[in-house]
Amino acid sequence: MKHLLNIESLDAMEIARILERTVEMKHIRGPHPGAPLDGECWVIMFSKSSTRTRLSFEVGIRELGGQPIFLAANDIQLGRGEPIRDTARVMGRMAQGAVIRTYAQGDVEEFAVLSGIRTINALTDHEHPCQILSDLFTIREKRGTLDNLTVTFIGDGDCNVARSWIWAAARCGFALRIASPARFQPPAGLLRAAGGDVTVTTDVLAASDGANVLYTDVWISMGKEDEAAFRIAQFGGYQINRAAVDAAGGTPLVMHCLPAYRGKEITDEIFEANAQTIFDQAENRLHTQKAILTLLGK
């Protein structure tokens, strides 16, 4: 695995290997024995704003002995129209790896090919692989296993997080239910290509029934701000609230990849009742990404 570009390109064994390495990483904080990234410079190139992704990658690279160099869109010539292929060929001659958070999936894939250096997708409009790998680790950490798992995603079923969940379900063999308004459901072609046990519905309570995990994300993804009023109106009933938790029964894991907008995709009551899980989930981004960094090129 030279690059991490999406969940789609991983198989079950590669995902399992990442999760196993994450267990090791979580038990090692501070300078890592052996400093696996010693002497390496990693470019962190973000066209989209970030809190958790930037922090976890910068801390992780440093703990592994490498040096992160953060470049925002306004810091580089991409912001003035230079094509990604030219940026890639320059950075490939100077850095040992790149972490890219941008809009187009094709830009990350083109960068990986033309730069020749290890490349990580830190979020595109198409997928958010680091987030979902970290979420799988969190679920396994809390439940002990991914066996007999049912995950319910409530919200925008065609966002990058939902798309990565679709591929994760197909690769790992668990059940995924997506509750979303009809016009925000994942494309039929994507569901056919992925396969797996994925159910799509407009009924939040039916999707939540008996679920082990209730998961949500913001209604208004970055780049969709001009649709805010329309999306708020469309997603009004697509919320993790007391009714959804009660429909799941037992003690479902309630997860949110943050930032959270209480009163929209999740109620304040439910968020605070599950804050331990949600912030464990956020912390685990660090450990999972350290695992990925140490496995690339292996």
Coordinates of C-alpha atoms in Angstrom, one line a residue:
M1 CA 0.0 0.0 0.0
K2 CA 2.0 3.0 -1.3
H3 CA -0.9 5.5 -1.0
L4 CA -4.1 5.9 0.9
L5 CA -6.5 7.5 -1.7
N6 CA -9.9 6.0 -0.7
I7 CA -11.6 3.1 1.0
E8 CA -12.7 1.8 -2.4
S9 CA -9.1 0.7 -3.2
L10 CA -8.5 -1.2 0.0
D11 CA -9.3 -4.8 0.7
A12 CA -10.4 -6.3 4.0
M13 CA -6.9 -7.5 4.9
E14 CA -5.4 -4.0 4.4
I15 CA -8.2 -2.5 6.6
A16 CA -7.6 -5.1 9.3
R17 CA -3.8 -4.4 9.1
I18 CA -4.4 -0.6 9.6
L19 CA -6.7 -1.3 12.6
E20 CA -4.2 -3.7 14.2
R21 CA -1.4 -1.2 13.8
T22 CA -3.6 1.5 15.3
V23 CA -3.8 -0.5 18.5
E24 CA 0.0 -0.3 18.7
M25 CA 0.0 3.4 17.9
K26 CA -2.5 4.2 20.7
H27 CA -0.2 2.7 23.3
I28 CA 2.7 4.9 22.1
R29 CA 2.6 8.6 22.6
G30 CA 5.3 11.1 22.3
P31 CA 8.5 10.3 20.3
H32 CA 8.0 7.0 18.6
P33 CA 10.7 4.3 19.2
G34 CA 12.7 4.0 16.0
A35 CA 11.3 7.2 14.6
P36 CA 9.9 5.6 11.4
L37 CA 9.7 9.0 9.6
D38 CA 13.1 10.2 10.8
G39 CA 14.6 12.7 8.3
E40 CA 11.4 12.9 6.2
C41 CA 9.5 16.0 5.3
W42 CA 5.8 15.6 4.7
V43 CA 3.8 18.3 3.0
I44 CA 0.3 18.9 4.4
M45 CA -1.5 20.7 1.6
F46 CA -5.1 21.8 2.4
S47 CA -7.5 23.7 0.2
K48 CA -10.3 23.2 2.8
S49 CA -10.3 24.4 6.4
S50 CA -9.6 21.9 9.1
T51 CA -9.2 21.4 12.9
R52 CA -8.9 17.7 13.7
T53 CA -7.4 16.6 10.4
R54 CA -4.6 19.2 10.4
L55 CA -3.8 18.8 14.2
S56 CA -3.8 15.0 14.1
F57 CA -1.5 14.8 11.1
E58 CA 0.9 17.4 12.3
V59 CA 1.2 15.9 15.7
G60 CA 1.4 12.4 14.3
I61 CA 4.1 13.2 11.8
R62 CA 6.2 14.8 14.6
E63 CA 5.7 11.9 17.0
L64 CA 6.9 9.6 14.2
G65 CA 10.1 11.6 13.8
G66 CA 9.1 13.5 10.6
Q67 CA 8.7 17.2 9.9
P68 CA 5.4 18.5 8.6
I69 CA 5.2 21.5 6.4
F70 CA 1.7 23.0 6.2
L71 CA 0.7 24.8 3.0
A72 CA -2.8 26.4 2.7
A73 CA -4.2 27.2 -0.7
N74 CA -3.1 30.8 -0.5
D75 CA 0.5 29.7 0.3
I76 CA 1.1 28.0 -3.0
Q77 CA 0.6 28.6 -6.7
L78 CA -2.4 26.2 -6.9
G79 CA -4.3 29.1 -5.5
R80 CA -3.3 31.2 -8.5
G81 CA -4.1 28.5 -11.1
E82 CA -1.1 26.3 -11.4
P83 CA -2.2 22.8 -12.4
I84 CA -1.9 20.0 -9.8
R85 CA 0.3 18.0 -12.1
D86 CA 3.0 20.7 -12.0
T87 CA 2.8 21.1 -8.2
A88 CA 3.1 17.3 -7.9
R89 CA 6.2 17.1 -9.9
V90 CA 7.9 19.8 -7.9
M91 CA 6.9 18.4 -4.5
G92 CA 7.9 14.9 -5.5
R93 CA 11.5 16.1 -5.9
M94 CA 11.6 17.7 -2.4
A95 CA 9.3 15.9 0.0
Q96 CA 8.9 12.3 1.1
G97 CA 5.1 12.3 1.4
A98 CA 2.0 14.4 1.1
V99 CA -1.3 14.8 2.9
I100 CA -3.9 16.5 0.8
R101 CA -7.3 17.9 1.7
T102 CA -9.1 19.3 -1.3
Y103 CA -12.2 19.2 -3.4
A104 CA -11.6 16.9 -6.4
Q105 CA -10.7 13.3 -5.9
G106 CA -9.0 13.3 -9.2
D107 CA -6.5 15.9 -8.0
V108 CA -5.3 13.6 -5.2
E109 CA -5.0 10.7 -7.5
E110 CA -3.1 12.7 -10.1
F111 CA -0.8 14.0 -7.5
A112 CA 0.0 10.5 -6.3
V113 CA 0.9 9.3 -9.8
L114 CA 2.9 12.3 -10.9
S115 CA 4.7 13.1 -7.6
G116 CA 5.9 9.6 -7.0
I117 CA 5.7 10.1 -3.3
R118 CA 3.4 8.5 -0.6
T119 CA 0.1 10.4 -0.7
I120 CA -2.8 10.4 1.7
N121 CA -6.3 11.6 1.0
A122 CA -7.2 13.7 4.0
L123 CA -10.7 14.5 2.5
T124 CA -12.1 15.1 -0.9
D125 CA -15.7 15.6 -2.1
H126 CA -15.6 11.9 -3.0
E127 CA -14.3 10.2 0.1
H128 CA -13.0 10.7 3.6
P129 CA -11.0 7.5 4.2
C130 CA -9.0 8.5 7.3
Q131 CA -12.2 9.4 9.1
I132 CA -13.9 6.1 8.4
L133 CA -10.8 4.0 9.2
S134 CA -10.6 5.8 12.5
D135 CA -14.3 5.2 13.1
L136 CA -14.0 1.5 12.4
F137 CA -11.2 1.4 15.0
T138 CA -13.4 3.3 17.5
I139 CA -16.3 0.9 17.0
R140 CA -14.0 -2.2 17.4
E141 CA -12.4 -0.6 20.5
K142 CA -15.9 0.0 22.0
R143 CA -17.6 -3.2 20.9
G144 CA -14.6 -5.5 20.8
T145 CA -15.4 -6.6 17.2
L146 CA -16.9 -5.5 13.9
D147 CA -18.8 -8.8 13.6
N148 CA -22.6 -8.7 13.5
L149 CA -22.4 -4.9 13.2
T150 CA -25.2 -2.6 11.9
V151 CA -24.3 1.0 11.3
T152 CA -27.0 3.6 10.6
F153 CA -25.9 6.8 8.9
I154 CA -28.4 9.7 9.2
G155 CA -28.1 12.7 7.0
D156 CA -26.6 13.5 3.5
G157 CA -26.3 10.0 2.0
D158 CA -24.2 11.3 -0.9
C159 CA -21.6 13.1 1.1
N160 CA -17.9 12.0 1.3
V161 CA -18.4 10.4 4.7
A162 CA -21.4 8.3 3.6
R163 CA -19.6 7.2 0.5
S164 CA -16.7 6.0 2.5
W165 CA -19.1 4.1 4.8
I166 CA -20.6 2.4 1.8
W167 CA -17.2 1.1 0.7
A168 CA -16.2 0.2 4.2
A169 CA -19.4 -1.9 4.6
A170 CA -18.7 -3.7 1.3
R171 CA -15.1 -4.4 2.2
C172 CA -15.6 -5.4 5.9
G173 CA -19.0 -7.2 5.6
F174 CA -21.2 -5.3 8.0
A175 CA -24.7 -3.9 7.4
L176 CA -25.1 -0.2 6.6
R177 CA -28.3 1.6 6.6
I178 CA -28.5 5.2 5.2
A179 CA -31.5 7.4 6.1
S180 CA -31.6 10.4 3.9
P181 CA -34.0 12.6 1.9
A182 CA -34.6 11.1 -1.6
R183 CA -32.6 13.7 -3.4
F184 CA -29.6 13.2 -1.1
Q185 CA -29.4 9.5 -1.3
P186 CA -26.3 7.8 -2.8
P187 CA -26.4 7.1 -6.6
A188 CA -27.6 3.7 -7.6
G189 CA -24.4 3.2 -9.6
L190 CA -22.3 3.6 -6.6
L191 CA -24.4 1.1 -4.6
R192 CA -24.1 -1.4 -7.4
A193 CA -20.4 -0.9 -7.8
A194 CA -19.7 -1.3 -4.1
G195 CA -22.1 -4.2 -3.4
G196 CA -22.4 -5.3 0.2
D197 CA -25.3 -5.1 2.6
V198 CA -26.4 -1.5 2.2
T199 CA -30.0 -0.3 2.7
V200 CA -31.2 3.2 1.8
T201 CA -34.4 4.7 3.1
T202 CA -36.1 8.0 3.9
D203 CA -37.3 6.6 7.3
V204 CA -35.0 7.6 10.1
L205 CA -36.7 5.4 12.8
A206 CA -36.8 2.3 10.5
A207 CA -33.1 2.7 9.7
S208 CA -32.3 3.1 13.4
D209 CA -34.2 0.1 14.6
G210 CA -31.8 -2.3 16.3
A211 CA -28.7 -0.5 15.0
N212 CA -25.4 -0.9 16.9
V213 CA -24.1 2.5 15.8
L214 CA -26.0 5.7 15.0
Y215 CA -23.7 8.1 13.0
T216 CA -24.2 11.5 11.6
D217 CA -22.4 14.4 9.9
V218 CA -23.1 18.0 9.2
W219 CA -26.0 18.8 6.8
I220 CA -23.9 21.5 5.0
S221 CA -20.6 20.2 3.8
M222 CA -17.7 22.6 2.9
G223 CA -18.4 24.0 -0.5
K224 CA -22.2 23.7 -0.1
E225 CA -22.7 26.9 2.0
D226 CA -24.7 28.6 -0.8
E227 CA -27.3 25.7 -0.3
A228 CA -27.5 26.2 3.4
A229 CA -31.2 27.4 3.6
F230 CA -32.4 24.7 1.2
R231 CA -30.4 21.9 3.0
I232 CA -31.7 22.9 6.4
A233 CA -35.2 22.7 5.1
Q234 CA -34.6 19.3 3.5
F235 CA -32.8 17.7 6.4
G236 CA -35.1 18.9 9.2
G237 CA -36.2 15.4 10.2
Y238 CA -32.8 13.7 9.7
Q239 CA -31.4 14.0 13.2
I240 CA -30.0 11.8 15.9
N241 CA -32.4 12.5 18.7
R242 CA -34.0 10.6 21.6
A243 CA -36.5 8.9 19.2
A244 CA -33.7 7.5 17.0
V245 CA -31.7 6.3 20.1
D246 CA -34.8 4.7 21.5
A247 CA -35.5 3.0 18.1
A248 CA -32.0 1.5 18.2
G249 CA -32.7 0.0 21.6
G250 CA -30.1 -1.0 24.1
T251 CA -27.0 1.3 24.2
P252 CA -26.0 2.1 20.6
L253 CA -22.8 3.9 20.0
V254 CA -23.6 7.5 18.9
M255 CA -20.9 8.9 16.7
H256 CA -20.2 12.2 15.0
C257 CA -17.1 13.1 12.9
L258 CA -17.3 16.8 14.0
P259 CA -17.8 19.7 13.9
A260 CA -21.2 19.2 15.4
Y261 CA -24.1 21.7 15.0
R262 CA -26.3 20.9 18.0
G263 CA -30.0 21.2 17.3
K264 CA -29.5 20.3 13.6
E265 CA -28.0 16.9 12.8
I266 CA -27.9 15.9 16.5
T267 CA -29.6 17.3 19.6
D268 CA -27.6 18.8 22.4
E269 CA -28.9 16.2 24.8
I270 CA -27.8 13.2 22.8
F271 CA -24.5 14.8 21.9
E272 CA -23.6 15.4 25.6
A273 CA -24.8 12.0 26.7
N274 CA -22.4 10.5 24.2
A275 CA -19.6 13.0 24.4
Q276 CA -17.1 10.4 25.7
T277 CA -17.5 8.3 22.5
I278 CA -17.5 11.2 20.2
F279 CA -14.3 12.7 21.6
D280 CA -12.6 9.3 21.8
Q281 CA -13.6 9.0 18.1
A282 CA -11.8 12.4 17.5
E283 CA -8.7 11.4 19.4
N284 CA -8.5 8.1 17.4
R285 CA -7.8 10.1 14.2
L286 CA -4.3 10.7 15.6
H287 CA -3.6 7.0 16.3
T288 CA -5.2 5.7 13.0
Q289 CA -3.3 8.2 10.9
K290 CA 0.0 7.3 12.6
A291 CA -0.8 3.7 11.7
I292 CA -1.4 4.7 8.1
L293 CA 1.8 6.8 7.9
T294 CA 3.9 3.8 9.1
L295 CA 2.3 1.4 6.7
L296 CA 2.6 3.3 3.4
G297 CA 5.2 1.9 1.2
K298 CA 5.1 -1.5 3.0

